[in-house]
Structures are given as structure tokens and as C-alpha cells.
XYZ file of C-alpha atoms in Angstrom:
691
model
C 80.521 69.726 103.600
C 83.438 68.825 105.321
C 84.021 65.200 106.152
C 84.638 64.733 109.965
C 86.715 61.759 111.778
C 84.826 62.133 114.913
C 81.258 62.842 115.864
C 80.184 66.820 115.646
C 80.347 66.815 119.662
C 78.909 65.101 122.610
C 76.628 67.835 124.043
C 72.987 67.249 123.723
C 71.035 69.009 120.822
C 73.407 67.950 118.215
C 73.166 66.892 114.777
C 75.232 63.848 114.126
C 76.824 63.379 110.877
C 77.206 59.634 109.349
C 80.974 58.827 109.203
C 82.480 57.362 105.929
C 83.680 53.834 106.530
C 87.382 53.414 107.718
C 88.194 51.229 104.443
C 87.327 53.701 102.130
C 88.768 57.342 100.978
C 86.778 60.181 100.507
C 88.034 61.834 97.353
C 89.102 65.430 97.334
C 86.507 67.854 95.977
C 87.244 69.576 92.811
C 87.538 72.899 94.611
C 86.295 74.534 97.848
C 82.687 75.134 97.893
C 81.713 76.798 101.325
C 78.106 77.715 102.551
C 79.159 81.292 103.551
C 76.313 82.799 105.987
C 74.155 85.526 104.501
C 72.475 87.839 107.200
C 68.739 88.116 106.875
C 68.243 90.740 109.773
C 70.055 91.884 112.816
C 68.249 93.842 116.092
C 70.265 95.503 118.615
C 68.654 96.084 121.998
C 69.727 98.712 124.359
C 72.694 99.664 122.583
C 73.401 103.126 124.569
C 75.577 104.612 121.737
C 72.569 104.675 119.754
C 70.516 106.645 122.027
C 67.845 107.682 119.886
C 66.925 103.921 118.911
C 66.516 101.563 121.924
C 65.974 98.924 119.340
C 67.915 99.135 116.121
C 66.286 96.433 114.035
C 67.518 96.155 110.254
C 67.152 93.783 107.463
C 69.605 92.810 104.583
C 66.975 91.753 101.808
C 68.858 93.305 99.163
C 72.529 93.113 97.655
C 73.431 96.115 99.241
C 72.855 97.312 102.835
C 74.358 100.834 103.244
C 74.396 102.330 106.641
C 75.249 106.109 105.910
C 75.606 108.700 108.408
C 78.173 111.290 109.768
C 81.605 111.173 111.726
C 81.174 110.296 115.391
C 77.988 108.357 115.312
C 79.191 104.698 115.467
C 79.295 103.480 112.001
C 82.673 101.361 112.677
C 81.092 100.010 116.056
C 77.941 98.884 114.230
C 80.060 96.611 111.848
C 82.029 95.655 115.047
C 78.710 94.574 116.656
C 77.541 92.556 113.400
C 81.063 90.460 113.732
C 80.547 89.939 117.412
C 77.222 88.820 116.980
C 78.455 86.431 114.359
C 81.589 85.322 115.741
C 81.721 86.220 119.592
C 85.115 88.278 118.644
C 85.946 91.877 117.745
C 89.235 92.208 115.960
C 92.053 93.792 118.475
C 94.161 96.076 116.611
C 96.972 95.692 119.111
C 97.147 91.803 118.751
C 100.188 90.314 116.885
C 98.656 87.564 114.808
C 100.472 84.209 115.585
C 97.959 81.733 114.335
C 94.328 81.230 113.663
C 93.724 79.275 117.182
C 96.027 81.599 119.091
C 94.224 84.850 117.619
C 90.558 83.137 118.531
C 91.820 82.507 122.429
C 93.576 85.649 122.663
C 90.968 88.085 121.655
C 88.346 86.588 124.185
C 89.095 88.991 126.935
C 89.239 91.771 124.445
C 86.077 91.234 122.793
C 84.217 91.041 126.177
C 85.332 94.158 127.155
C 84.957 96.174 123.743
C 81.775 97.568 124.110
C 82.536 99.079 127.551
C 81.728 103.119 127.220
C 79.726 102.494 124.170
C 77.124 100.517 126.262
C 76.276 102.379 129.279
C 76.508 100.489 132.751
C 72.668 100.454 133.191
C 72.428 98.587 129.938
C 74.961 96.237 130.474
C 72.884 93.261 131.016
C 69.893 93.846 128.806
C 72.075 94.820 125.783
C 72.010 92.020 123.274
C 71.923 91.508 119.568
C 69.365 88.953 117.952
C 70.731 87.797 114.191
C 69.058 85.827 111.618
C 71.247 84.195 108.967
C 71.169 81.608 106.149
C 73.990 78.925 105.888
C 73.203 76.772 102.652
C 69.894 75.315 103.547
C 69.640 76.004 107.238
C 68.482 79.106 108.855
C 70.234 80.033 112.225
C 68.718 82.572 114.613
C 70.896 83.413 117.688
C 70.684 86.193 120.438
C 73.935 87.272 122.140
C 74.717 89.568 125.004
C 77.271 92.193 124.040
C 79.740 91.138 127.075
C 79.236 87.421 126.386
C 81.931 86.593 123.854
C 81.427 82.849 124.522
C 77.696 82.419 125.226
C 74.356 82.669 123.630
C 71.047 83.654 125.157
C 69.130 81.916 122.456
C 69.856 79.408 119.433
C 67.634 77.965 116.895
C 68.668 76.085 113.763
C 65.947 75.092 111.597
C 65.774 73.555 108.049
C 64.107 74.621 104.776
C 60.744 73.393 106.099
C 60.951 75.193 109.455
C 61.699 71.999 111.584
C 63.941 72.530 114.109
C 67.364 70.389 113.601
C 68.783 71.000 117.035
C 67.289 70.528 120.796
C 68.279 73.254 122.924
C 65.974 73.180 126.011
C 67.321 73.107 129.567
C 71.199 74.037 128.123
C 73.516 76.513 129.523
C 74.525 79.586 127.605
C 78.088 78.173 127.099
C 76.385 74.877 125.741
C 74.219 76.891 123.238
C 77.628 78.503 122.039
C 79.565 75.250 121.575
C 76.567 73.882 119.663
C 76.345 76.975 117.420
C 80.004 76.947 116.935
C 80.329 73.504 116.092
C 77.354 73.027 113.686
C 78.177 76.340 112.068
C 81.794 75.319 111.151
C 80.258 71.883 109.660
C 77.310 73.663 107.825
C 80.095 76.182 106.211
C 82.208 73.354 105.076
C 85.075 74.344 107.593
C 87.221 72.174 109.989
C 86.673 74.329 112.981
C 84.809 77.710 114.253
C 88.334 79.343 114.563
C 88.619 79.040 110.875
C 85.421 81.074 110.343
C 86.201 83.585 112.885
C 89.637 84.093 111.071
C 87.819 84.482 107.626
C 85.244 86.711 109.051
C 87.674 88.979 110.577
C 90.761 88.843 108.132
C 89.185 88.243 104.506
C 85.339 89.110 104.631
C 85.430 92.250 106.508
C 87.426 95.364 105.790
C 87.135 97.477 108.828
C 88.675 100.766 110.637
C 91.724 98.816 111.207
C 92.705 98.824 107.500
C 94.601 96.066 107.607
C 95.913 94.600 104.119
C 95.779 91.022 102.891
C 98.401 91.521 100.231
C 101.272 92.943 102.423
C 100.709 90.802 105.167
C 102.063 87.332 103.969
C 101.510 85.562 107.399
C 97.717 86.138 107.243
C 97.415 85.884 103.653
C 98.912 82.381 103.614
C 96.661 81.346 106.034
C 93.565 82.565 104.191
C 95.152 80.862 100.958
C 95.015 77.345 102.468
C 91.381 77.971 103.386
C 90.418 79.368 100.041
C 92.233 77.049 98.023
C 93.110 73.977 99.897
C 92.152 70.334 99.085
C 91.172 69.549 102.673
C 90.201 72.186 105.612
C 91.969 69.797 107.935
C 95.395 70.491 105.547
C 94.824 74.334 106.310
C 94.526 73.790 110.076
C 97.501 71.742 109.889
C 99.368 74.075 107.644
C 98.380 76.893 110.243
C 99.923 74.731 113.284
C 102.974 73.984 111.420
C 103.853 77.479 110.424
C 103.298 78.418 114.001
C 105.198 75.658 115.495
C 108.081 76.384 112.909
C 107.839 80.099 114.127
C 107.821 79.057 117.688
C 111.008 76.697 117.349
C 112.775 79.499 115.352
C 112.128 81.965 118.205
C 113.165 79.716 121.075
C 116.485 78.713 119.099
C 117.286 82.419 118.790
C 116.710 83.227 122.304
C 118.807 80.298 123.247
C 121.816 81.650 121.234
C 121.201 85.009 122.538
C 121.275 83.467 126.330
C 124.561 81.528 125.113
C 126.211 84.625 123.935
C 125.158 86.830 127.192
C 126.844 83.654 129.373
C 129.802 84.009 126.930
C 129.966 87.516 127.895
C 129.747 86.873 131.687
C 132.654 84.078 131.157
C 134.766 86.867 129.176
C 134.252 89.186 132.189
C 135.327 86.556 134.766
C 138.363 85.873 132.806
C 139.326 89.385 132.428
C 139.070 90.101 136.272
C 141.509 87.062 136.756
C 144.084 89.076 134.441
C 143.275 87.795 131.207
C 143.379 89.945 128.151
C 140.851 89.622 125.337
C 142.011 90.460 121.855
C 139.202 92.734 121.480
C 140.377 94.982 123.983
C 142.632 96.962 121.756
C 139.871 97.539 119.236
C 136.474 97.710 120.770
C 134.317 95.681 123.379
C 134.036 92.328 122.426
C 130.094 92.271 122.921
C 129.835 95.469 120.539
C 131.964 94.036 117.857
C 129.954 90.765 117.886
C 126.795 92.433 117.816
C 128.028 94.497 114.817
C 128.971 91.189 112.685
C 125.656 89.672 113.622
C 123.805 92.563 112.386
C 125.874 92.997 109.291
C 125.544 89.217 108.342
C 121.706 89.485 108.807
C 121.252 92.900 106.744
C 123.610 91.237 103.946
C 121.372 87.813 103.887
C 118.337 90.233 103.762
C 119.939 92.141 100.698
C 120.779 88.953 99.041
C 117.098 87.496 99.261
C 115.590 90.619 97.949
C 118.257 90.787 95.061
C 117.206 87.188 94.241
C 113.420 88.071 94.450
C 114.228 90.605 91.918
C 115.870 88.306 89.470
C 113.073 85.999 89.709
C 110.363 88.770 88.811
C 112.450 89.814 85.676
C 112.945 86.282 84.556
C 109.242 85.902 84.875
C 108.870 89.126 82.868
C 111.520 87.643 80.190
C 109.399 84.728 79.846
C 106.253 86.507 79.343
C 107.320 89.020 76.766
C 109.207 86.070 74.953
C 105.908 84.203 74.789
C 104.046 87.447 73.602
C 106.739 88.046 70.886
C 106.557 84.427 69.633
C 102.725 84.789 69.407
C 102.850 88.140 67.626
C 105.415 86.483 65.120
C 103.005 83.771 64.359
C 100.131 86.335 63.784
C 102.283 88.326 61.408
C 103.479 85.281 59.304
C 99.595 84.340 59.005
C 98.670 87.791 58.164
C 101.799 88.231 55.576
C 100.779 84.635 54.306
C 97.197 85.459 53.583
C 98.166 88.634 51.658
C 101.172 87.194 49.945
C 100.002 88.052 46.492
C 99.598 91.494 47.294
C 101.672 94.527 46.502
C 102.361 95.651 50.031
C 103.104 91.881 51.024
C 105.909 91.727 48.558
C 107.187 95.170 49.415
C 107.324 94.266 52.983
C 109.148 91.133 52.535
C 112.446 91.225 54.518
C 114.328 90.135 51.244
C 112.712 92.629 49.096
C 112.696 95.520 51.857
C 116.537 94.694 52.683
C 117.370 94.837 48.988
C 115.887 98.191 48.229
C 117.266 99.715 51.532
C 120.904 98.474 50.738
C 120.790 98.310 46.969
C 122.074 95.135 47.192
C 120.106 91.927 46.017
C 119.877 89.541 49.243
C 119.457 86.668 47.113
C 122.534 86.758 44.606
C 124.489 89.426 46.323
C 124.832 91.895 43.475
C 125.211 95.499 44.527
C 124.778 99.035 43.222
C 121.819 101.504 42.299
C 121.057 99.421 39.444
C 119.983 96.473 41.571
C 117.441 98.947 43.391
C 116.524 100.426 40.068
C 115.415 96.981 38.899
C 113.527 95.911 41.704
C 111.617 99.305 41.965
C 110.889 99.001 38.329
C 109.246 95.590 38.524
C 107.219 96.703 41.543
C 105.960 99.610 39.688
C 104.647 97.210 36.873
C 103.108 94.927 39.743
C 105.313 92.090 39.230
C 107.396 89.935 41.408
C 111.011 91.051 41.479
C 111.903 87.278 41.770
C 109.592 85.433 39.236
C 108.125 88.574 37.635
C 104.653 86.958 38.154
C 101.732 89.585 38.528
C 100.854 90.701 41.911
C 97.671 92.709 43.039
C 97.982 96.197 44.468
C 97.624 96.147 48.171
C 94.780 97.765 50.016
C 95.560 100.310 52.775
C 93.975 98.239 55.494
C 96.398 95.403 54.449
C 99.339 97.282 54.959
C 98.254 98.869 57.996
C 97.722 95.350 59.667
C 101.026 93.980 58.842
C 102.623 97.352 59.760
C 100.638 97.380 63.042
C 102.027 93.654 63.854
C 105.591 94.691 63.047
C 105.423 97.613 65.335
C 104.314 95.761 68.230
C 107.088 93.209 67.601
C 109.550 95.982 67.453
C 107.890 97.207 70.832
C 108.290 94.077 72.628
C 111.839 93.405 70.897
C 113.127 96.403 72.680
C 111.260 95.598 76.079
C 112.754 92.161 75.913
C 116.266 93.464 75.056
C 115.929 95.783 78.284
C 114.558 92.899 80.426
C 117.518 91.010 79.570
C 119.708 93.751 80.434
C 118.012 94.205 83.491
C 118.385 90.386 84.565
C 122.113 90.173 83.778
C 122.670 93.446 85.966
C 120.717 91.879 88.502
C 122.303 88.561 88.792
C 125.817 90.367 89.095
C 124.189 92.070 91.866
C 122.837 88.668 93.322
C 126.419 87.363 92.856
C 127.887 90.333 94.814
C 125.467 90.201 97.569
C 126.051 86.432 98.045
C 129.668 87.019 98.154
C 129.651 89.651 100.697
C 126.989 87.621 102.671
C 129.207 84.673 102.578
C 132.311 86.859 103.746
C 130.300 88.068 106.601
C 129.341 84.695 107.772
C 132.982 83.789 107.521
C 134.106 86.701 109.428
C 131.562 86.048 112.129
C 132.452 82.586 112.524
C 136.227 83.114 112.607
C 135.714 85.873 115.302
C 133.743 83.594 117.634
C 136.344 80.821 117.146
C 139.301 83.191 117.644
C 137.845 84.674 120.847
C 136.601 81.280 122.234
C 140.028 80.164 121.901
C 141.895 83.164 123.491
C 139.243 82.844 126.735
C 140.757 79.313 127.038
C 144.174 80.556 126.935
C 143.760 83.407 129.202
C 142.353 81.224 132.097
C 145.260 81.391 135.037
C 146.185 77.931 135.997
C 145.965 78.399 139.790
C 142.495 79.483 140.820
C 140.236 78.849 143.913
C 137.485 76.211 143.789
C 134.901 78.574 143.597
C 136.109 80.347 140.317
C 136.754 77.147 138.907
C 133.150 76.203 139.573
C 131.809 79.138 138.170
C 133.647 79.000 134.923
C 132.591 75.131 134.496
C 128.980 76.180 135.243
C 128.875 78.859 132.721
C 130.434 76.520 130.184
C 128.165 73.665 130.871
C 125.190 76.211 130.817
C 126.547 77.652 127.089
C 126.776 74.015 126.142
C 123.297 73.135 127.011
C 121.724 76.417 125.403
C 123.760 75.701 122.329
C 122.297 72.001 122.419
C 118.965 73.469 122.730
C 119.382 75.800 120.026
C 120.391 72.852 117.600
C 117.292 70.925 118.471
C 115.209 73.830 118.120
C 116.360 74.425 114.603
C 115.988 71.003 113.639
C 112.611 70.934 115.081
C 111.941 74.074 113.119
C 113.199 72.298 109.856
C 111.236 69.228 110.219
C 108.345 71.283 110.496
C 109.108 73.089 107.610
C 109.589 70.269 105.619
C 106.317 68.980 106.566
C 104.704 72.307 105.433
C 106.405 72.147 102.085
C 104.329 69.141 101.355
C 101.162 71.088 102.261
C 102.572 74.341 100.165
C 103.091 72.058 97.230
C 99.187 70.938 97.355
C 98.355 74.865 97.874
C 100.257 75.550 94.689
C 98.646 72.618 92.943
C 95.286 73.849 93.869
C 96.121 77.597 93.243
C 96.778 76.402 89.581
C 93.591 74.729 88.977
C 91.860 77.660 90.402
C 93.867 80.517 88.647
C 91.667 80.194 85.285
C 88.516 81.230 87.486
C 90.111 83.238 90.450
C 92.492 85.505 88.590
C 90.139 86.845 86.069
C 87.432 87.624 88.898
C 89.891 89.578 90.793
C 91.438 91.394 87.703
C 87.857 92.483 86.541
C 87.058 93.874 89.896
C 90.494 95.479 90.262
C 90.439 96.871 86.671
C 86.987 98.502 87.341
C 88.503 100.587 90.254
C 92.118 101.177 89.031
C 91.503 101.201 85.124
C 94.862 99.468 84.909
C 96.178 96.109 83.907
C 96.632 93.973 86.878
C 97.723 90.551 87.515
C 98.446 88.306 90.631
C 100.664 85.232 91.075
C 101.691 82.878 93.508
C 105.061 83.427 94.986
C 106.915 80.871 97.726
C 109.525 81.693 100.145
C 110.958 79.304 102.883
C 110.475 81.722 105.676
C 107.293 83.454 104.407
C 105.852 80.646 102.898
C 103.176 80.733 100.090
C 101.940 84.404 99.455
C 100.211 86.321 96.337
C 102.313 88.872 94.393
C 100.551 91.936 92.725
C 101.788 93.058 89.469
C 100.920 96.308 87.800
C 101.441 96.569 84.273
C 103.730 93.573 84.475
C 105.785 95.103 87.418
C 105.622 93.262 90.534
C 104.522 95.587 93.759
C 106.190 93.833 96.537
C 106.196 96.840 98.836
C 103.423 98.629 100.833
C 104.753 102.247 99.766
C 104.563 101.179 95.797
C 100.922 102.107 95.619
C 98.787 104.783 96.844
C 96.690 104.681 99.761
C 93.409 104.272 97.901
C 95.068 102.168 95.572
C 96.189 99.767 98.325
C 92.870 99.899 99.857
C 90.385 99.125 97.138
C 92.756 96.490 95.509
C 92.767 94.693 98.506
C 89.176 94.802 98.705
C 89.129 93.452 95.141
C 91.345 90.342 96.300
C 88.862 89.803 99.138
C 85.720 89.823 97.155
C 87.516 87.420 94.611
C 88.225 85.091 97.483
C 84.584 85.392 98.508
C 83.291 84.599 94.822
C 85.736 81.304 94.456
C 84.925 80.124 97.682
C 80.971 80.470 97.760
C 78.766 77.683 97.083
C 76.506 78.456 93.837
C 73.284 78.729 95.976
C 75.035 80.026 99.174
C 76.926 83.056 98.239
C 78.803 85.212 100.745
C 78.790 88.843 101.856
C 81.562 91.756 102.128
C 81.686 93.715 105.191
C 83.205 97.258 104.483
C 83.915 100.268 106.650
C 84.287 102.517 103.568
C 87.571 104.434 103.578
C 86.087 107.178 101.274
C 88.637 109.958 102.497
C 91.451 108.065 100.933
C 89.620 108.055 97.359
C 90.944 110.746 94.634
C 87.913 112.120 92.918
C 88.522 110.307 89.979
C 88.366 107.062 91.479
C 85.066 107.492 93.530
C 82.723 106.252 90.761
C 85.052 103.333 89.983
C 84.909 102.376 93.325
C 81.084 102.175 93.062
C 81.353 100.348 89.914
C 83.452 97.787 91.224
C 81.496 97.203 94.448
C 77.974 96.901 92.354
C 79.793 94.198 89.994
C 80.235 92.237 93.149
C 76.306 92.660 94.143
C 75.277 91.946 90.628
C 77.006 88.726 90.570
C 74.781 87.586 93.372
C 76.693 88.422 96.432
C 76.049 90.773 99.260
C 77.728 93.950 100.461
C 77.077 95.329 104.221
C 78.645 98.793 104.403
C 79.054 101.923 106.243
C 79.687 104.942 104.703
C 79.912 108.915 105.512
C 76.936 110.813 103.810
C 78.545 113.329 101.632
C 78.902 114.178 98.228
C 81.157 111.460 97.316
C 80.364 109.817 93.903
C 81.147 106.324 95.329
C 77.659 106.020 96.904
C 75.999 107.616 94.000
C 77.792 105.455 91.528
C 76.595 102.442 93.447
C 72.934 103.687 93.962
C 72.793 104.215 90.141
C 73.997 100.991 89.461
C 72.150 99.133 92.098
C 68.674 100.644 92.422
C 65.973 100.429 95.035
C 65.671 96.476 94.201
C 69.008 95.840 94.998
C 70.379 98.509 97.562
C 68.968 99.672 100.657
C 70.084 102.874 102.319
C 69.708 103.064 105.971
C 69.855 106.955 107.440
C 71.956 106.589 110.774
C 71.357 110.251 111.649
C 68.241 109.084 113.181
C 69.812 106.517 115.605
C 71.666 109.071 117.957
C 71.952 112.645 118.967
C 73.884 114.985 116.674
C 76.603 117.501 117.473
C 75.864 121.002 117.685
C 77.666 121.351 114.350
C 75.846 118.671 112.698
C 72.570 119.810 113.821
C 73.316 123.052 112.301
C 74.023 121.391 109.070
C 71.166 118.843 109.006
C 69.814 120.189 105.775
C 72.782 119.046 104.266
C 72.669 115.611 105.150
C 69.191 115.544 103.887
C 70.181 116.965 100.501
C 72.772 114.247 100.444
C 70.203 111.485 101.175
C 67.855 112.809 98.706
C 70.763 112.671 96.057
C 71.457 109.061 96.804
C 67.967 107.797 96.812
C 67.033 109.796 93.599
C 69.939 107.682 92.032
C 68.564 104.735 93.264
C 65.061 105.185 91.963
C 66.886 105.513 88.609
C 68.818 102.162 88.960
C 70.572 100.753 86.107
C 72.585 97.393 85.888
C 76.431 98.161 85.526
C 78.129 97.637 82.204
C 81.203 95.574 81.331
C 83.979 97.740 81.672
C 86.325 97.210 78.492
C 90.236 97.514 78.747
C 89.910 101.261 77.898
C 87.160 101.769 80.696
């Protein structure tokens, strides 16, 4: 568990942790080991949306809990209710993510009102969720009102022997929630409850928002710090530093904009006095300045993208070079092992080149006689050099060397193409940087020239009022420019401190890579059937993120994969993170509102295979799905069986529409198909590279 520098809390009913001696340093763990919660049961009382079930009582005693139903019955709402019971928060799709702490604070009001309309007014007070879960060796039982984001109606925390670990008598609902949040964070191994809420919403849950970690650098960086960070306090500090740097950058840009607006007012005032701006002959000063700024920003963006492309191809060259060297070593070993075979001698570079060119590569003699002499000795099974007897080659011996030679040739061509691509991209980078530098110089020159002109256009004789206004504008401009400078300094200081933590994260990822990357690639390959890889990528503005590579080609942009590929590869990343973070005896769960509609027919079964692998590794899945003929559920059912999968028929929870009631037989048939597949359950096999 995380070591804390202060007692857990001052409220009554709290278990206190022994503090380490100030003189001793607690060594950092080899890797994060979090006791991720596993839900045992959930009861929803008076949840009006589920009109046919005043009490929805479900258990999660198997690897997979699948809530299957039809459109419009409230599957997504059920998943939101589970997360609300756990965290007191519901994900707000319209809220821009700024930081972990701000996300938790800003979603409180949205979460308190989320179930309006889903729960009738008459059930508002009595509607509640009761949840039981294990966290490491502790058992938590909580009851939360569906409109009470930061309160609990009941809390029990007991040990393995069933003995209570906290005293909760005579405490307010707010105090119960404070005890719950502080104890849960420590029992999981996190620095704060806010960190757990962030993980639950953005990593552990793939809901109807379809939010993708791979293509949201800001959120992904926060998740990486928690998943791979040495100290969870460092993860929280990194989140604070990133937010402070962003805020300072925003304030600096705002001060610069205000200074620009004041310059325009000063310009207008001086024009009114009869001054003439040098921009009047061509275009409005403001429009010209905006155009220059936008052009500079665009060229900076292009230069950065070009530089990233060069880095990608350089890494590819490095990989190809390493593979080529490895194959050459294999070739030499294979050739040496078969040295005294006929095929080995014939494929010797000296002999092969001498035959091909009718020229002895040893002494330089040329002509048809050279080729005839060499071939005659080979036909007699003699070495052309020393005339010693050689053994005729077996067909498979020749094939092995030919295969290696073909692979080396293929990589040589790929390497040549990559080098050409690198050279081209480096030229493009140089050109982009030149254009960017020219644009910056033009902008600076423009502002300097117009500033000097404004000074020259001021009339010597003015009223005190005009003089005061001009002085006031100039003073305000200077103050704003000073604020801009100060905020940029603050931003740079935060970034410098963040770089230290980023280096620690990179080091931690390097240590985790041997375990984490194969876990991800195995899950993703089960779905996609292609060779994938991921690697850490760093940028000054974006920070640390993970870059996806498909067939050694980087996929930096959202549109470079199909919708189904994006969704399920992102799920593979989340499941791999859960597997890596989980303590061996407290494995976490993945919550998914299944996007079956995005799947191609060819990928439905593979998605089920990916989910089944995760479950058979000891982890849990709580999922919702449409009941249809999709192979996803059938594949999952076949590979998990009744012992590891619980299928819950949601069609009994609420009233069906007229259309759904007319086709109710189809729902029954679909359920029966899945249940039949579960009865035949079998373990999933390990997919090979060829599927």
C-alpha cells in the first residue's frame, strides 16, 4: 500500500496507518501493485427506468457478467449506475479534461443530476445502489442514494475474518463518504480517491462516450504516470505541474492578446490625431498582424509534424538494421554448418560471382574457360579452390540458406527505401524550419516597424487628456507584456520540474516494457490479427504518450484506423494496463459498453477471443451488449462457458416497445443460442502469428 506522510484522516471511525521513521527512506517498489476493486454484487432499488424490476439484484461471481438486451432499455445507464455507486461520479461528455482534481470537482453537479428523468420524482428519495466489493483482503459494503454524489447512506469495511475495520456509528452521510474515499484510496494503493475516480472513468471503463486513450495525449499521460510511476505522489504532482504549466501558458497568451488589442486602440487614437500607419496602404494593421501570427503558428505545427515523421523513420531504420544484422548472423551460422556441402560451396559469394561473371574472383582471370573449369570441378563434387571432395547438398539445406538470403534481400530493399525516406523527410524538415524562421522574423519585424511608426506619428501638440490616454495605454501594454513574460517563465519552470518526473516515467516504462508490451500485443493481435507494437513518445508540449505502430508504421492520427480497430485496440490497451497494475491476488475488472455496431463480421469472433483471454488470465469483465446474432457474444460464451460467464437477460427489467414485443421470439432465440454456446464452454487457445 502507498506510504502516507500524514494520518489517513481525523474523522472518527478511521483505521490509522503506522508512519515510517522520518530518518528512513522507504525504497520505491519494483512496480506498481494496486489492489483493484472486484465487485461481488449490486442492488438497485426503485430505479424507475427498470420499471419491471423494483429491485435489480445481480451478482458478479464469474469472470464475465454480460447484461444483454435491446436498444433503449438502459444498458448504458446501468453501467453509469455501477460507476456512480463506486465513485459518486458519472462521466460528463461535455466537460473538457483539465486535471484529475478538477475533473472530480467539476463533475459533482453533473453527477448529482444525471439520473433525472431516468428515475421518477416519486422514487427520488428511495432510489439507491448497494454494492459489495473486495479490495485486496478487505470487503467493502456501501449504499449510495442515486442523487447523493458525495454522501453514503451506509458503509461497512470488514477484514477477511468478517471483523469491522472502521467504526461508523453516529456519523453523517458526508463523513461516511470521506471515510470511504480515504480508506479506499489507501487500500487500493493510490495517493488519492480522485486518482481512483480518474482510473475508473478513463481507463477501467469504455462507455457510450467512446473516449479513446490512444488519441488523447493529455489523459493518457496522466494514466501512464499512475500505471507506471514509481510513487503515486509523483503521479499527482505530475498532474498538478502539467495543469499549472497549461494555465500559465493560457494566461501568457491571454496577456499577449490583451496587449495586442491595446496596441490597436493606441493605433486608432493616433490615427484620429492625423497619424498614418504604414499598413494603411496595403491592408488593415490588425488583419495583417493576425495573418502573420496564424502563418507562423501553422509553420511551427508543420515543422513539428515533419520532425516527428523523421523520428519515426529513424526508429524504423534502426529496427531494420538490427534485423538485418541478426539475419546475417543466422546466414553465417547456417553457411558454416553446411560448409562442406555442395550447395554451400555453390552459394559461396566468391564461387557464385565467378560463375555469374566468368571471372575468377580470386586471381582475376576472365573468360569462358574460367566458368567451365569451376563448373567441371563442382560436377565432380570437388572444391574449385582446393579440389577437396565435398558432399552433395540436401534440398532442405539449400532451401534454408535461400530463405535467409531472400529475407536479407527483402530487408535490404526496405532499409534502402527507409533511408531514402529519411533523407527526403530531413530535407522537408530543413525547409519547414527555414520557412518557420522566416515567418517569425517577418512577424517580429512587422511589430517593430509599426511600433516605431506609431511613436513617430504622435503630434507634438496634444491636450492633456489625449496625452494621458496614450500614456495609460502604453503603461497597460507594458504591464501586460511583463505579465506575459512572467507567466511564460512560470510555465517553463513547471515544465522543467515536469521533465524530471517524465524521465522517471520513461525509466519505469523501460522496466515494464518486457511485461506490458507483450500483454498488449497479444490482446490486440487476437482482435486485429496484425503485428502491432507500442512505444513511448515524448514532446515538450504534449508530454509523455504512447504511440501505436501497425506493421512497423506509426499511427499518430485518429483517422489512420477504422472505427472498430480504434475501439478494440484501445480496449486492448486498457486491459493491458489493468493487468500490469493489478496485484496478483487482487486483479481488476474492465467495464465495457460493447460497441458491436462498429464491428465488421470478420472481427466479431476475434473480439470475443480477446475478451476471453483477459478473463482466463483471472480478470473480470462487466459488459453490456445488444442481444443479436453477433459472433462476439457467441465466441465469448463458447470460450468461457457457464463456469466463467453469467448472462443476464435485461429484457425482463422493463417494458418493451411494441416493435420489440412483436419480435420477442427473436430475442428468446438469440438468448438460447448464447446459453447453448455457454453450455459447451471451452478454454481459448493461444493465437499464433497466423491466427
